[in-house]
C-alpha cells in the first residue's frame, strides 16, 4: 500500500536541481512559500556506501520541512538501502529519478535510461516503498524519445508498485530542456491515476502556474529554472494565485537575498567562492549593470572582492 502523499500547504514545489538546490537555497525557497523542497539527485549507490561527499549533500534541517531527497540508481538493493538511510536522517519523502537526461547518469543505467526498463522501474518502486515508512514519489519524463512515449504506462505502473505521487516533466529524455513541455500528456496521466500528479515544465510566473493548474488540474506545480537565483518566485506566484496581483522584488531586495543565501551557505558549511560567484550571477540577473558584473566576476578569486562588487551594484 502506498503511503499517502501528505497534503501540502500551498501549490508550489521546488524542483530538484543539480548544483542548485542545496540546503541554503532550499531554505530561501521555503521562506518564500515553496510547499515542498528537494535535494538534487544523489547516487543511491554512493549513499548505500555512506560515501562522505554524497552524505554531505544529503543534509537537511527542520526549518525546511517537508523536504524530499532525490535518488537514482538501477541497483534495487542500493535504492532500498539508501532510502532507509535517508529516512533515518529525517527526510520526509524519497523521490526516485527516472528521467535525468545527463550522459553521466544514463551511462550508469540510471535516470532516464530506466524509462526503457519497465520491469526494473516496477521492482525499484515496489521494493523502496515497502522498505520505508515515508512516501515514495517518482519523477519521470514523457518517454525516452518522441517515438517511445510511455508516460501513462509508467505512471500507472509506479502507482501499482506503491508510489505515493508522480511528478511529470513534460518533455522526453531526448529533448533535454529544448522545445516546449507537453502539458496534454501530463493531463492524460492526471485523468488516469488516483495518486497526486505534480506537473512540471515551463512554469515561469503566476500566469503560467495558473494555466497549468487549470489546464491539467494537477495537484501541484513544480518549478525549476525560474527559481534559479530567484527564490522569491514562490511568493510572486502564490500571490498571483490568490489575488491575481503581480508582485516584484526591488534590486535592493534581490541583493539582500543573495547575501542571505551566502550567510546560510556559511552556516551549513557549504560556502565556496565558485558557488558564490555563480549565485552572484544568478541572483543579480536582470539588475541594471549585472552583465558588466558578470564579466568582472570571471576574474575574481576571493569572497571579499565578490562582496564589494555586489555591494557597489
Ligand atoms: C541546472 C538544472 C539541474 C537539474 N537537476 C535535476 C536533478 O538533479 N534532478 C531532477 O529530477 N531534475 C533535475 N533538473 C530538471 C528540473 O527538476 C525540472 O524537471 C526541469 O528544469 C523542468 O522544469 P522547469 O521548466 O520549471 O525548469 C535540473 C534542471 C536544471 C536546469
PDB file of C-alpha atoms in Angstrom, residues 12-30 34 36-43 57-58 64 67-72 95 97 100-102 105 139 141 167 169 171 176-177 200-204 221-234 261 270 275 278-279 282-283 285:
ATOM      1  CA  UNK A  12       4.175  25.114  -5.445  1.00  0.00           C
ATOM      2  CA  UNK A  13       7.098  22.708  -5.159  1.00  0.00           C
ATOM      3  CA  UNK A  14      10.792  23.403  -5.750  1.00  0.00           C
ATOM      4  CA  UNK A  15      12.253  21.087  -8.434  1.00  0.00           C
ATOM      5  CA  UNK A  16      15.375  19.079  -7.642  1.00  0.00           C
ATOM      6  CA  UNK A  17      18.303  20.751  -9.438  1.00  0.00           C
ATOM      7  CA  UNK A  18      21.905  19.601  -9.536  1.00  0.00           C
ATOM      8  CA  UNK A  19      24.312  22.172  -8.040  1.00  0.00           C
ATOM      9  CA  UNK A  20      21.363  24.472  -7.255  1.00  0.00           C
ATOM     10  CA  UNK A  21      19.058  23.020  -4.592  1.00  0.00           C
ATOM     11  CA  UNK A  22      21.463  22.758  -1.686  1.00  0.00           C
ATOM     12  CA  UNK A  23      20.203  23.311   1.875  1.00  0.00           C
ATOM     13  CA  UNK A  24      20.838  27.082   1.804  1.00  0.00           C
ATOM     14  CA  UNK A  25      18.895  27.583  -1.410  1.00  0.00           C
ATOM     15  CA  UNK A  26      16.095  25.296  -0.242  1.00  0.00           C
ATOM     16  CA  UNK A  27      15.710  27.369   2.945  1.00  0.00           C
ATOM     17  CA  UNK A  28      15.372  30.523   0.846  1.00  0.00           C
ATOM     18  CA  UNK A  29      12.665  28.904  -1.311  1.00  0.00           C
ATOM     19  CA  UNK A  30      10.905  27.622   1.784  1.00  0.00           C
ATOM     20  CA  UNK A  34       7.693  26.598  -1.554  1.00  0.00           C
ATOM     21  CA  UNK A  36       7.949  21.138  -0.572  1.00  0.00           C
ATOM     22  CA  UNK A  37      11.645  21.345  -1.399  1.00  0.00           C
ATOM     23  CA  UNK A  38      14.021  18.696  -2.712  1.00  0.00           C
ATOM     24  CA  UNK A  39      17.712  17.904  -2.781  1.00  0.00           C
ATOM     25  CA  UNK A  40      19.395  17.466  -6.135  1.00  0.00           C
ATOM     26  CA  UNK A  41      19.616  13.906  -7.423  1.00  0.00           C
ATOM     27  CA  UNK A  42      22.043  11.831  -5.380  1.00  0.00           C
ATOM     28  CA  UNK A  43      23.570   8.469  -6.184  1.00  0.00           C
ATOM     29  CA  UNK A  57      24.695  16.689   0.235  1.00  0.00           C
ATOM     30  CA  UNK A  58      22.079  14.510   1.956  1.00  0.00           C
ATOM     31  CA  UNK A  64      12.990  23.412   5.629  1.00  0.00           C
ATOM     32  CA  UNK A  67      11.924  18.034   2.386  1.00  0.00           C
ATOM     33  CA  UNK A  68      12.421  15.262  -0.154  1.00  0.00           C
ATOM     34  CA  UNK A  69      15.669  13.557  -1.062  1.00  0.00           C
ATOM     35  CA  UNK A  70      16.008  12.503  -4.685  1.00  0.00           C
ATOM     36  CA  UNK A  71      17.974   9.368  -5.536  1.00  0.00           C
ATOM     37  CA  UNK A  72      18.956   7.479  -8.667  1.00  0.00           C
ATOM     38  CA  UNK A  95      11.859  10.881  -4.767  1.00  0.00           C
ATOM     39  CA  UNK A  97      14.601   9.909 -10.541  1.00  0.00           C
ATOM     40  CA  UNK A 100      17.522  12.554 -15.870  1.00  0.00           C
ATOM     41  CA  UNK A 101      18.953  13.031 -19.396  1.00  0.00           C
ATOM     42  CA  UNK A 102      22.558  13.572 -18.241  1.00  0.00           C
ATOM     43  CA  UNK A 105      23.719   9.256 -15.129  1.00  0.00           C
ATOM     44  CA  UNK A 139       9.935  11.912 -11.181  1.00  0.00           C
ATOM     45  CA  UNK A 141       9.550  12.288 -18.309  1.00  0.00           C
ATOM     46  CA  UNK A 167       5.994  14.133 -10.849  1.00  0.00           C
ATOM     47  CA  UNK A 169       8.334  16.808 -16.565  1.00  0.00           C
ATOM     48  CA  UNK A 171       9.484  16.517 -22.150  1.00  0.00           C
ATOM     49  CA  UNK A 176      16.745  17.603 -22.707  1.00  0.00           C
ATOM     50  CA  UNK A 177      15.429  21.096 -21.997  1.00  0.00           C
ATOM     51  CA  UNK A 200       6.441  20.265 -14.290  1.00  0.00           C
ATOM     52  CA  UNK A 201       7.871  22.127 -17.249  1.00  0.00           C
ATOM     53  CA  UNK A 202       7.944  25.764 -18.342  1.00  0.00           C
ATOM     54  CA  UNK A 203       6.169  27.373 -15.393  1.00  0.00           C
ATOM     55  CA  UNK A 204       7.837  30.751 -15.112  1.00  0.00           C
ATOM     56  CA  UNK A 221       3.137  22.555  -9.765  1.00  0.00           C
ATOM     57  CA  UNK A 222       6.893  22.036  -9.672  1.00  0.00           C
ATOM     58  CA  UNK A 223       9.183  24.944 -10.514  1.00  0.00           C
ATOM     59  CA  UNK A 224      12.772  24.573 -11.669  1.00  0.00           C
ATOM     60  CA  UNK A 225      14.690  27.056 -13.783  1.00  0.00           C
ATOM     61  CA  UNK A 226      12.518  30.052 -12.921  1.00  0.00           C
ATOM     62  CA  UNK A 227      13.623  29.675  -9.292  1.00  0.00           C
ATOM     63  CA  UNK A 228      17.361  29.768 -10.045  1.00  0.00           C
ATOM     64  CA  UNK A 229      18.667  32.979  -8.446  1.00  0.00           C
ATOM     65  CA  UNK A 230      15.064  33.889  -7.716  1.00  0.00           C
ATOM     66  CA  UNK A 231      13.617  32.097  -4.673  1.00  0.00           C
ATOM     67  CA  UNK A 232      11.120  34.989  -4.466  1.00  0.00           C
ATOM     68  CA  UNK A 233       9.267  33.351  -7.409  1.00  0.00           C
ATOM     69  CA  UNK A 234       7.335  31.239  -4.907  1.00  0.00           C
ATOM     70  CA  UNK A 261      21.897  32.876   0.777  1.00  0.00           C
ATOM     71  CA  UNK A 270      28.752  24.605   2.009  1.00  0.00           C
ATOM     72  CA  UNK A 275      29.322  28.845  -5.800  1.00  0.00           C
ATOM     73  CA  UNK A 278      27.688  31.585  -9.767  1.00  0.00           C
ATOM     74  CA  UNK A 279      24.954  32.632  -7.374  1.00  0.00           C
ATOM     75  CA  UNK A 282      22.049  34.247 -10.889  1.00  0.00           C
ATOM     76  CA  UNK A 283      20.672  36.492  -8.118  1.00  0.00           C
ATOM     77  CA  UNK A 285      20.177  38.696 -13.331  1.00  0.00           C
TER      78      UNK A 285
END
